[in-house]
Coordinates of C-alpha atoms in Angstrom, one line a residue:
Chain A
M1 CA 10.4 5.8 28.3
I2 CA 11.8 2.1 27.0
V3 CA 13.9 -0.5 28.7
L4 CA 14.9 -4.0 27.3
H5 CA 15.5 -6.8 29.7
D6 CA 18.1 -9.1 28.4
L7 CA 16.7 -9.2 25.1
C8 CA 17.1 -11.4 22.1
A9 CA 15.9 -11.4 18.7
G10 CA 16.2 -12.5 15.5
Y11 CA 15.1 -13.9 11.6
G12 CA 13.9 -17.3 11.8
S13 CA 16.3 -19.4 14.0
R14 CA 19.3 -17.3 13.3
E15 CA 19.9 -15.1 16.8
I16 CA 21.4 -11.2 16.0
L17 CA 20.7 -9.4 19.6
H18 CA 22.1 -11.4 22.2
S19 CA 20.7 -10.8 25.8
V20 CA 20.8 -6.8 25.1
N21 CA 20.1 -5.0 28.3
A22 CA 19.2 -0.9 27.6
T23 CA 17.4 2.2 28.2
F24 CA 16.0 4.8 26.6
E25 CA 14.8 7.8 28.4
N26 CA 12.6 10.6 27.7
G27 CA 13.7 13.9 26.8
K28 CA 17.0 12.4 25.5
V29 CA 17.8 11.3 22.1
T30 CA 20.0 8.3 21.9
A31 CA 22.4 6.9 18.9
L32 CA 22.1 3.7 18.0
I33 CA 25.8 3.2 17.0
G34 CA 28.0 0.1 16.1
P35 CA 29.2 -2.0 12.2
N36 CA 26.8 -3.2 9.7
G37 CA 25.1 -6.1 10.7
C38 CA 25.5 -5.6 14.3
G39 CA 22.3 -5.4 15.3
K40 CA 20.7 -1.9 15.2
S41 CA 18.0 -2.0 12.5
T42 CA 16.5 -5.1 14.6
L43 CA 16.5 -4.1 17.9
L44 CA 13.6 -1.1 16.9
K45 CA 12.1 -3.5 15.2
T46 CA 11.8 -6.0 18.3
V47 CA 11.2 -3.0 20.6
V48 CA 7.8 -1.9 17.9
Q49 CA 7.2 -6.0 17.9
I50 CA 7.7 -6.8 14.0
I51 CA 10.2 -8.6 15.1
R52 CA 9.0 -10.7 18.5
P53 CA 11.8 -11.4 20.7
M54 CA 13.2 -14.7 21.2
S55 CA 13.9 -14.0 24.7
G56 CA 13.5 -11.1 26.7
Q57 CA 11.4 -8.2 27.0
V58 CA 10.2 -5.2 25.8
L59 CA 8.9 -2.5 28.3
I60 CA 7.8 1.1 26.6
D61 CA 6.0 3.2 29.8
G62 CA 6.4 0.2 31.9
K63 CA 4.2 -2.4 30.4
P64 CA 5.4 -5.5 28.1
A65 CA 5.4 -4.6 24.4
S66 CA 4.1 -8.0 23.8
E67 CA 1.0 -7.1 25.4
L68 CA 0.2 -4.5 23.8
S69 CA -2.3 -4.4 20.1
P70 CA 0.1 -2.4 17.2
I71 CA -3.0 0.2 18.2
E72 CA -1.5 0.3 21.8
L73 CA 2.2 0.1 20.5
A74 CA 2.1 2.7 17.9
R75 CA 0.1 4.9 20.6
R76 CA 3.4 4.6 22.7
A77 CA 6.5 3.8 20.0
A78 CA 6.5 6.0 16.4
Y79 CA 8.8 3.9 14.4
L80 CA 10.2 5.2 11.3
P81 CA 11.7 2.8 9.0
Q82 CA 14.6 2.4 6.8
S83 CA 13.6 2.1 3.6
R84 CA 9.8 2.3 2.4
P85 CA 7.8 2.7 -1.0
V86 CA 7.7 6.2 -2.0
P87 CA 3.1 6.7 -1.3
E88 CA 1.8 8.4 -4.3
I89 CA 0.1 10.5 -2.0
T90 CA -0.3 14.3 0.0
A91 CA 2.2 15.2 2.0
L92 CA -0.7 16.2 3.9
R93 CA -2.4 13.2 4.1
M94 CA 0.8 11.0 5.0
V95 CA 1.2 13.1 8.0
L96 CA -2.7 12.8 9.5
H97 CA -2.3 8.8 8.8
G98 CA 0.5 9.7 11.6
R99 CA -3.4 9.9 13.4
F100 CA -3.7 6.6 12.6
S101 CA -3.6 4.6 16.0
H102 CA -6.2 7.4 17.8
L103 CA -9.1 5.5 15.6
H104 CA -10.9 2.8 15.3
Y105 CA -12.9 1.2 12.5
P106 CA -14.5 2.2 9.9
R107 CA -11.7 5.3 10.8
R108 CA -12.2 8.8 9.2
Y109 CA -9.9 11.1 10.2
R110 CA -11.6 13.6 12.2
S111 CA -11.2 17.7 12.2
E112 CA -9.2 17.6 15.4
D113 CA -7.0 14.7 13.3
Y114 CA -6.9 17.5 10.3
A115 CA -5.9 20.2 13.1
A116 CA -3.0 17.7 14.3
A117 CA -1.8 17.2 11.0
E118 CA -1.5 20.9 10.5
E119 CA 0.2 21.2 13.2
A120 CA 3.0 18.5 12.8
L121 CA 3.6 20.4 9.5
R122 CA 4.2 24.3 10.7
W123 CA 6.1 22.3 13.5
A124 CA 8.5 20.9 11.1
G125 CA 8.0 23.9 8.9
M126 CA 6.5 22.2 5.9
E127 CA 3.3 23.4 6.0
E128 CA 3.3 25.1 3.0
Y129 CA 3.9 22.0 0.5
A130 CA 1.3 20.1 2.6
Q131 CA -0.7 19.8 -1.1
Q132 CA 2.1 18.7 -2.7
S133 CA 2.8 14.8 -3.4
M134 CA 5.9 13.2 -1.8
T135 CA 6.4 11.8 -5.1
S136 CA 7.8 15.0 -6.1
M137 CA 10.2 16.0 -3.1
S138 CA 13.6 15.8 -2.2
G139 CA 15.1 12.5 0.3
G140 CA 14.9 15.5 2.9
M141 CA 11.7 17.1 2.5
R142 CA 10.4 13.8 2.9
Q143 CA 12.2 13.2 6.0
K144 CA 10.6 15.9 7.6
I145 CA 7.2 14.9 6.8
Y146 CA 8.0 11.7 7.4
I147 CA 8.6 13.0 11.1
A148 CA 5.9 15.3 11.2
A149 CA 3.9 12.1 10.6
A150 CA 5.4 10.1 13.8
L151 CA 5.2 13.8 15.8
A152 CA 1.3 13.5 15.0
Q153 CA 1.2 10.1 16.8
D154 CA 1.6 11.3 19.8
A155 CA 3.6 8.7 20.7
G156 CA 6.2 8.8 23.9
A157 CA 9.0 7.2 22.0
V158 CA 10.3 8.2 18.2
L159 CA 12.4 5.5 16.4
M160 CA 14.0 6.5 13.4
D161 CA 16.2 4.2 11.6
E162 CA 19.2 5.6 9.4
P163 CA 17.3 9.1 9.0
T164 CA 19.9 10.9 7.4
T165 CA 21.2 8.3 5.0
H166 CA 21.0 9.6 1.3
L167 CA 20.7 13.0 2.4
D168 CA 23.1 15.8 1.7
I169 CA 24.7 17.7 4.5
S170 CA 22.6 20.6 5.5
H171 CA 19.3 17.9 5.8
Q172 CA 20.9 15.9 7.9
L173 CA 21.1 18.4 10.6
L174 CA 18.2 19.5 9.5
V175 CA 17.0 16.1 10.7
L176 CA 18.8 15.9 13.5
D177 CA 17.8 19.2 14.7
T178 CA 14.3 17.9 14.1
A179 CA 14.8 15.1 16.7
R180 CA 16.5 16.6 19.2
R181 CA 13.0 19.2 19.1
L182 CA 11.0 16.3 20.0
A183 CA 13.4 15.6 22.3
E184 CA 12.9 18.3 24.1
G185 CA 9.2 17.4 23.8
G186 CA 9.4 15.1 26.0
R187 CA 10.2 12.2 23.9
A188 CA 12.4 9.7 24.7
V189 CA 14.1 10.0 20.6
I190 CA 16.1 6.6 19.4
L191 CA 18.3 7.0 16.2
V192 CA 20.1 4.4 14.4
L193 CA 23.1 6.4 12.6
H194 CA 26.1 5.3 10.7
D195 CA 28.0 8.6 10.8
L196 CA 29.8 8.5 13.9
S197 CA 31.3 11.8 14.4
Q198 CA 27.4 12.9 14.0
A199 CA 26.2 10.7 16.5
L200 CA 28.8 11.4 19.1
R201 CA 28.3 15.6 18.6
T202 CA 24.4 15.3 18.2
A203 CA 22.9 12.1 20.9
D204 CA 22.7 12.5 24.5
S205 CA 23.8 8.9 25.1
V206 CA 24.9 6.6 23.4
L207 CA 24.1 2.9 23.0
L208 CA 27.2 0.5 21.2
L209 CA 26.4 -2.6 19.6
S210 CA 28.8 -5.1 18.5
K211 CA 28.0 -8.0 17.2
G212 CA 24.3 -7.7 18.5
E213 CA 25.4 -7.2 22.3
V214 CA 25.8 -4.3 23.7
A215 CA 29.4 -3.1 24.2
Y216 CA 29.2 0.5 25.8
C217 CA 26.3 2.1 26.3
G218 CA 27.2 6.1 27.8
T219 CA 27.4 9.9 27.6
P220 CA 29.2 10.6 24.5
H221 CA 32.2 11.8 25.8
D222 CA 32.3 8.2 28.2
V223 CA 31.7 6.2 24.9
Y224 CA 34.5 8.0 23.2
R225 CA 37.4 8.0 26.3
S226 CA 36.0 4.0 26.9
G227 CA 38.1 3.6 23.7
V228 CA 36.1 1.1 22.6
L229 CA 35.0 2.9 19.1
D230 CA 38.3 2.1 18.2
D231 CA 38.1 -1.4 18.6
V232 CA 34.3 -2.2 17.3
F233 CA 35.1 0.0 14.4
G234 CA 38.9 -0.6 13.8
V235 CA 39.2 2.8 13.6
H236 CA 41.1 5.8 15.1
I237 CA 38.9 8.2 16.7
E238 CA 40.1 12.0 18.3
Q239 CA 38.2 14.3 20.1
V240 CA 39.1 17.9 18.2
L241 CA 36.9 20.9 20.6
T242 CA 36.1 23.8 18.8
R243 CA 34.0 26.7 20.2
S244 CA 31.1 25.1 19.3
G245 CA 32.0 22.2 21.4
A246 CA 33.6 18.7 20.9
H247 CA 33.6 17.5 17.2
Y248 CA 35.1 13.9 16.2
V249 CA 37.4 12.5 13.8
C250 CA 37.5 9.7 12.4
S251 CA 40.7 8.2 10.8
A252 CA 42.2 4.4 9.7
R253 CA 44.5 2.8 11.9
G254 CA 48.0 3.8 11.2
D255 CA 46.7 7.1 9.2
T256 CA 48.8 9.8 11.2
R257 CA 47.4 12.5 9.2
S258 CA 44.9 13.8 12.1
G259 CA 47.3 13.0 14.4
Chain B
M1 CA -5.2 18.4 -6.8
N2 CA -7.5 20.5 -4.5
K3 CA -10.8 19.3 -4.0
S4 CA -12.8 21.0 -6.8
H5 CA -10.1 19.8 -9.2
A6 CA -11.7 16.1 -8.0
A7 CA -15.4 16.1 -7.7
L8 CA -14.6 18.3 -11.0
R9 CA -13.7 14.6 -12.4
F10 CA -15.6 12.4 -10.5
I11 CA -18.6 14.5 -12.4
L12 CA -17.8 13.6 -15.4
T13 CA -16.6 10.6 -15.3
G14 CA -20.2 9.9 -13.7
S15 CA -21.2 11.8 -16.6
L16 CA -19.1 8.8 -18.2
L17 CA -20.7 6.3 -16.6
I18 CA -24.1 7.3 -16.9
A19 CA -24.1 8.0 -20.7
A20 CA -22.6 4.5 -21.4
V21 CA -25.4 2.5 -19.1
L22 CA -27.6 5.3 -21.0
L23 CA -26.7 3.7 -24.7
S24 CA -25.6 0.3 -24.0
L25 CA -30.1 0.1 -22.7
C26 CA -31.1 1.6 -25.6
V27 CA -28.8 0.5 -28.6
G28 CA -28.7 -3.2 -30.0
S29 CA -30.4 -4.9 -32.5
S30 CA -33.9 -3.9 -31.5
G31 CA -32.9 -0.7 -29.8
L32 CA -35.3 1.2 -27.5
T33 CA -36.2 4.8 -27.2
L34 CA -35.7 6.9 -24.2
S35 CA -39.6 6.7 -23.7
E36 CA -39.9 2.7 -24.4
L37 CA -37.1 2.9 -21.9
F38 CA -38.7 4.9 -19.2
S39 CA -42.2 2.7 -20.1
A40 CA -40.6 -0.1 -20.1
I41 CA -39.5 0.4 -16.1
A42 CA -42.7 1.9 -15.4
N43 CA -44.7 -0.9 -16.6
G44 CA -42.6 -4.0 -16.3
P45 CA -41.9 -6.8 -18.6
V46 CA -45.6 -6.0 -20.3
D47 CA -44.6 -5.8 -23.9
V48 CA -42.1 -6.2 -26.0
A49 CA -39.7 -3.4 -25.3
G50 CA -40.8 -4.6 -21.5
R51 CA -39.0 -7.6 -22.3
I52 CA -36.2 -6.8 -24.0
F53 CA -35.1 -4.4 -21.2
W54 CA -36.2 -6.8 -18.0
Y55 CA -34.8 -9.9 -19.7
A56 CA -31.8 -9.3 -22.1
R57 CA -30.4 -4.8 -21.8
L58 CA -30.5 -4.1 -17.9
P59 CA -29.5 -7.7 -16.9
R60 CA -26.5 -7.3 -19.7
T61 CA -25.3 -3.7 -18.5
A62 CA -26.2 -4.1 -14.9
A63 CA -23.0 -6.7 -15.7
C64 CA -20.8 -4.6 -17.3
V65 CA -21.2 -2.1 -14.6
L66 CA -20.8 -4.9 -12.1
A67 CA -18.0 -6.8 -14.2
G68 CA -15.9 -3.5 -15.1
A69 CA -16.2 -1.8 -11.1
A70 CA -15.2 -5.3 -9.7
L71 CA -12.3 -6.0 -11.9
A72 CA -11.0 -2.6 -11.5
V73 CA -10.9 -2.3 -8.1
S74 CA -9.9 -5.6 -7.6
G75 CA -6.9 -4.1 -9.9
A76 CA -6.4 -0.8 -7.7
V77 CA -6.1 -3.0 -4.1
I78 CA -4.2 -5.8 -5.2
Q79 CA -1.1 -3.1 -7.2
G80 CA -1.5 -1.0 -2.8
V81 CA -1.8 -4.0 -1.1
L82 CA 1.7 -6.2 -3.2
A83 CA 2.7 -2.1 -3.5
N84 CA 3.5 -3.3 -6.8
K85 CA 2.1 -1.2 -10.0
L86 CA 2.5 -3.8 -12.7
A87 CA -0.1 -6.5 -10.5
S88 CA -3.4 -7.0 -11.8
P89 CA -6.0 -10.0 -11.8
G90 CA -5.1 -10.6 -15.4
I91 CA -1.5 -11.3 -14.8
I92 CA -1.0 -12.6 -11.7
G93 CA -3.2 -15.9 -12.2
V94 CA -6.0 -14.2 -10.8
N95 CA -8.1 -14.6 -12.9
A96 CA -6.8 -17.6 -14.5
G97 CA -7.4 -19.4 -10.6
S98 CA -11.3 -18.0 -11.2
G99 CA -11.6 -19.3 -14.4
L100 CA -9.7 -22.8 -13.2
A101 CA -12.9 -23.3 -10.7
V102 CA -15.6 -21.8 -12.9
T103 CA -14.5 -24.4 -15.8
I104 CA -14.2 -26.8 -13.2
C105 CA -17.8 -25.9 -12.2
C106 CA -19.2 -26.1 -15.9
A107 CA -17.4 -29.7 -16.2
V108 CA -19.1 -31.1 -13.1
G109 CA -22.3 -29.9 -13.6
A110 CA -21.9 -27.7 -10.7
L111 CA -24.4 -24.9 -12.4
S112 CA -25.6 -23.2 -9.6
G113 CA -25.1 -19.5 -9.8
W114 CA -23.9 -19.7 -5.9
V115 CA -21.4 -22.5 -6.9
V116 CA -20.5 -21.5 -9.5
A117 CA -19.2 -17.8 -7.6
G118 CA -18.3 -19.4 -4.9
A119 CA -15.3 -21.8 -6.7
A120 CA -14.8 -18.8 -8.4
F121 CA -13.7 -17.0 -4.9
A122 CA -12.3 -20.4 -3.9
G123 CA -9.8 -19.8 -7.6
A124 CA -8.9 -16.3 -7.4
L125 CA -8.7 -16.9 -3.5
I126 CA -5.9 -19.4 -3.6
A127 CA -3.7 -17.8 -6.8
V128 CA -3.8 -14.8 -5.5
M129 CA -2.5 -16.4 -1.9
T130 CA -0.1 -18.9 -3.7
V131 CA 1.7 -16.3 -5.3
V132 CA 1.7 -13.7 -1.8
L133 CA 2.9 -17.0 0.3
A134 CA 5.4 -17.6 -2.3
A135 CA 7.0 -14.5 -2.6
Q136 CA 7.0 -13.8 1.2
K137 CA 8.7 -16.8 1.7
L138 CA 11.3 -17.1 -1.4
R139 CA 11.9 -12.6 -0.2
A140 CA 10.9 -12.4 -4.4
S141 CA 11.6 -8.4 -5.6
K142 CA 8.4 -7.1 -6.9
T143 CA 9.6 -8.6 -11.1
V144 CA 9.5 -12.5 -9.4
V145 CA 5.8 -11.6 -8.0
V146 CA 5.0 -11.1 -11.5
L147 CA 7.2 -13.5 -13.3
G148 CA 5.6 -15.7 -10.8
G149 CA 2.2 -14.5 -11.0
V150 CA 2.8 -15.2 -15.7
A151 CA 4.2 -18.3 -14.6
L152 CA 1.4 -19.7 -12.0
N153 CA -1.6 -18.1 -14.9
S154 CA -0.1 -20.4 -17.6
C155 CA -0.5 -23.7 -15.1
L156 CA -3.8 -22.6 -14.1
S157 CA -4.7 -21.9 -18.0
A158 CA -3.6 -24.5 -19.2
A159 CA -5.3 -26.8 -16.9
S160 CA -8.8 -24.8 -17.8
E161 CA -7.8 -25.5 -21.7
A162 CA -7.5 -29.4 -20.7
I163 CA -10.7 -29.4 -19.0
T164 CA -12.1 -28.1 -22.4
V165 CA -10.5 -29.9 -24.2
L166 CA -11.2 -33.7 -22.6
V167 CA -14.8 -32.1 -21.4
P168 CA -15.8 -30.5 -24.4
D169 CA -19.3 -29.8 -22.6
A170 CA -16.9 -28.0 -19.9
G171 CA -16.0 -24.9 -22.8
V172 CA -19.4 -23.7 -23.9
Q173 CA -19.3 -20.3 -24.9
A174 CA -15.1 -20.9 -24.6
A175 CA -14.7 -17.5 -26.8
D176 CA -16.8 -15.4 -24.7
F177 CA -15.4 -16.6 -21.3
R178 CA -11.6 -16.5 -22.2
M179 CA -11.5 -13.1 -23.8
G180 CA -14.2 -12.0 -21.5
G181 CA -18.0 -11.3 -22.5
F182 CA -21.7 -10.5 -21.5
S183 CA -23.6 -12.1 -24.3
S184 CA -24.8 -14.7 -22.3
V185 CA -25.1 -13.5 -18.7
A186 CA -27.8 -15.4 -17.4
H187 CA -29.4 -14.0 -13.9
T188 CA -28.3 -17.0 -12.0
R189 CA -25.3 -16.2 -12.0
L190 CA -25.4 -12.5 -12.4
I191 CA -27.0 -12.2 -8.6
P192 CA -25.6 -14.1 -6.8
A193 CA -22.0 -12.9 -8.1
G194 CA -23.3 -9.2 -7.8
I195 CA -24.6 -9.8 -4.2
M196 CA -20.8 -10.5 -3.2
I197 CA -19.2 -7.9 -5.5
I198 CA -21.4 -5.3 -4.3
A199 CA -20.4 -6.8 -0.4
A200 CA -17.4 -6.6 -0.8
L201 CA -16.9 -2.5 -2.8
A202 CA -19.3 -2.2 0.9
V203 CA -16.3 -3.4 2.3
I204 CA -13.6 -2.0 0.9
F205 CA -14.8 1.4 0.9
T206 CA -14.6 1.1 4.8
L207 CA -10.8 0.2 4.5
L208 CA -9.1 3.0 2.1
N209 CA -7.4 4.5 5.2
E210 CA -6.4 0.9 5.6
L211 CA -5.4 0.2 2.5
E212 CA -3.3 3.1 2.3
V213 CA -1.6 2.6 5.1
L214 CA -0.6 -0.9 4.2
S215 CA 1.1 0.5 0.5
L216 CA 3.2 2.7 2.5
G217 CA 5.1 -0.4 3.5
E218 CA 4.3 -3.0 5.8
D219 CA 6.8 -2.2 8.4
S220 CA 5.9 1.9 8.1
A221 CA 2.1 0.3 8.4
Q222 CA 3.2 -2.0 11.4
G223 CA 4.9 1.9 13.6
L224 CA 1.4 3.2 12.7
G225 CA -0.6 0.5 14.5
L226 CA -2.1 -1.5 11.2
P227 CA -2.1 -5.6 11.7
A228 CA -0.2 -5.0 8.0
R229 CA -0.5 -9.2 7.9
R230 CA -3.4 -9.4 8.9
M231 CA -4.6 -6.1 6.9
R232 CA -3.3 -7.1 3.7
T233 CA -4.9 -11.0 3.9
I234 CA -8.1 -9.1 4.4
L235 CA -7.9 -6.9 1.4
L236 CA -6.7 -9.4 -0.6
G237 CA -9.6 -11.5 0.1
L238 CA -11.7 -9.2 -0.5
A239 CA -10.2 -8.5 -4.1
A240 CA -10.0 -12.1 -4.7
L241 CA -13.8 -12.1 -4.3
L242 CA -14.5 -9.0 -6.5
A243 CA -12.2 -10.6 -9.8
G244 CA -13.4 -14.8 -8.5
S245 CA -16.9 -12.9 -8.6
A246 CA -16.8 -11.0 -11.7
V247 CA -14.7 -13.7 -13.8
S248 CA -17.6 -16.3 -13.0
F249 CA -19.7 -14.2 -15.1
A250 CA -17.8 -11.9 -17.4
G251 CA -15.6 -14.4 -18.0
L252 CA -11.5 -13.3 -18.4
L253 CA -11.5 -9.8 -18.4
G254 CA -8.0 -8.9 -18.4
F255 CA -7.1 -5.5 -18.9
V256 CA -9.1 -3.8 -17.3
G257 CA -7.4 -4.5 -13.4
L258 CA -4.2 -3.0 -15.1
I259 CA -5.1 0.0 -16.9
V260 CA -8.0 1.5 -14.8
P261 CA -5.9 2.1 -12.1
H262 CA -2.9 3.1 -13.7
M263 CA -5.5 5.5 -15.6
A264 CA -7.2 7.1 -12.5
R265 CA -3.8 7.2 -10.8
R266 CA -2.8 10.1 -13.6
I267 CA -6.6 11.2 -13.5
M268 CA -7.5 11.1 -9.7
P269 CA -3.5 11.5 -8.3
G270 CA -3.8 11.3 -4.4
G271 CA -4.6 9.0 -1.6
S272 CA -6.6 5.6 -2.0
N273 CA -9.6 7.7 -1.1
R274 CA -10.2 9.1 -4.3
L275 CA -8.8 6.1 -6.0
I276 CA -10.7 3.3 -5.3
P277 CA -13.9 5.0 -6.2
F278 CA -12.5 6.7 -9.0
C279 CA -11.9 3.4 -10.6
A280 CA -15.0 1.7 -9.1
I281 CA -16.6 4.2 -11.5
G282 CA -14.3 3.9 -14.2
G283 CA -13.8 0.3 -14.6
A284 CA -17.8 0.3 -15.2
A285 CA -18.3 3.1 -18.1
L286 CA -14.7 1.7 -19.6
V287 CA -16.3 -2.3 -19.7
T288 CA -19.8 -1.3 -20.0
L289 CA -18.5 0.8 -23.3
C290 CA -16.5 -1.8 -24.9
D291 CA -19.4 -4.1 -24.3
L292 CA -21.1 -1.2 -26.5
L293 CA -18.6 -1.6 -29.2
S294 CA -18.8 -5.4 -29.2
R295 CA -22.1 -5.4 -30.5
T296 CA -22.4 -2.2 -32.1
L297 CA -19.1 -2.6 -34.5
F298 CA -19.6 -5.5 -36.7
S299 CA -23.8 -6.0 -35.8
P300 CA -25.6 -8.1 -36.1
H301 CA -22.3 -10.0 -35.4
E302 CA -21.3 -9.7 -31.7
I303 CA -17.4 -10.3 -30.3
P304 CA -16.8 -10.5 -26.7
A305 CA -16.3 -7.6 -25.1
G306 CA -12.1 -8.2 -24.5
I307 CA -11.7 -8.1 -27.9
P308 CA -12.4 -4.1 -27.5
L309 CA -11.1 -3.9 -24.6
A310 CA -7.5 -5.8 -25.2
F311 CA -7.6 -3.0 -28.2
I312 CA -8.2 0.3 -26.4
G313 CA -6.4 -1.0 -23.7
G314 CA -3.4 -2.1 -25.3
P315 CA -2.4 1.2 -26.9
V316 CA -3.6 3.1 -23.6
F317 CA -1.5 1.4 -21.2
I318 CA 1.5 1.8 -23.9
L319 CA 0.9 5.2 -23.8
L320 CA 0.6 5.4 -20.2
L321 CA 4.4 3.8 -19.5
V322 CA 6.0 5.7 -22.1
K323 CA 4.3 9.4 -20.8
S324 CA 5.1 7.9 -17.2
R325 CA 8.8 6.9 -17.9
R326 CA 9.5 10.8 -19.6
E327 CA 8.5 12.0 -16.2
E328 CA 10.8 10.3 -14.5
S329 CA 13.2 11.1 -16.5
E330 CA 12.7 14.4 -17.1

């Protein structure tokens, strides 16, 4: 479980996050949403201490993140950044690096690390691509490999920054399904998502950020009912109940076509 | 690529290196037969062949192997750490930094092998850290990092030239040093630098997984538990140690650190655990063969080894660029 207490963070002297309080529970998918520049990525980076907080605290499984070494931190929280260079290595090597925090210098992957990596690839349905180079994979396949690496990392929390961006719809759904399965395994899963309807449909809980502050935190239904989403994004959001559950439709304010 | 294919390519390149070393030991103005070679190894410098082997061929061949391995691995490490395939010790000013340090040593008469190798390392380290810190501060793109390195390279080379003009004694063997060559390799310089190269290679071979994780990007590396900034500094320090030590006795051999990692990536695709050892073997073989060409092509005249290296390296590099461009567009 990850708890944020009055967390303030930013770059240099510029504060982006202002006194953020939030709890991310194990076994739940939390969608982190908000307009561009509201501090979503900053929040994830602060949780894993890539950015040091200006004040306040991040607690991971009850321990202050600032007191954990990079190895201890990686064993508790896996982080998948928004963008990264595509490595010229095989999928298996990539997933194997998920085991990095379980070794000490001089690091040589052991047979149990290979077994964990192969198991993670199987879990993600990517075992047949184990020897394929990451450079020859589609964005969706790569994202599943990164998630498999997070699984092999065996951390209690998984933080993903915009994991569905630039993916086609089928891969978006696959990635979100994989994230759901991670949560079902007892992990706290935090997803930064830009697609509001996808976020409201996928998550157990939604943390809405606006200008670096928490605008609302609750279940998707509560967030929708509060009307805060409309104010923060400046759009009109409507819930449509279908046989497969609630869907959310966004339209520009004043646009009556969806209403 | 599966393990057996990789092993075969290692064996072939290793065989090429062994052949290059044997040729380098035997071929020259006074040729040695294989029986003379083995007799010289067994008996020491007791006759003419023994003295040629122990005082001329062995230091020269060892220098080629050490410089080739050091510069190629240094290039691969710098490219991995900066996630930039255009970065190499010859391009971003690392070689030029150590070249300036060596020139200063020559100008002030500090000619001890350890002093020259240490100064060359310091020069290389200052150059690489200047580029990296400036890039970090300015949040520079990969292209800007390379351009900044090229600018630093020019400044440092100009400083070396200025010292050579003002203190002519600092420019002893200037052509050999500027192009890179092994005609004047001395034990006094080779032994300290060789120890530093072997030590740096040994440490780098224990950090191959760290290097690969770092090449995933700083945020990813940190998320996997690697203290990215600290490891980047360590690896760049080791790369500077390799490049600086090589420059201290071989001069400014420019192309090795750029083309060998590029060739190695094509021949041995995969992670750093294969790439770096392959670069060491390939770099050593390439430089030894180029040195062999440099002293046999126009025999009895000798040209700096950097000249055949540039003549081979330039077209090969352009060919690699064209091929990878074609593959990208397919």
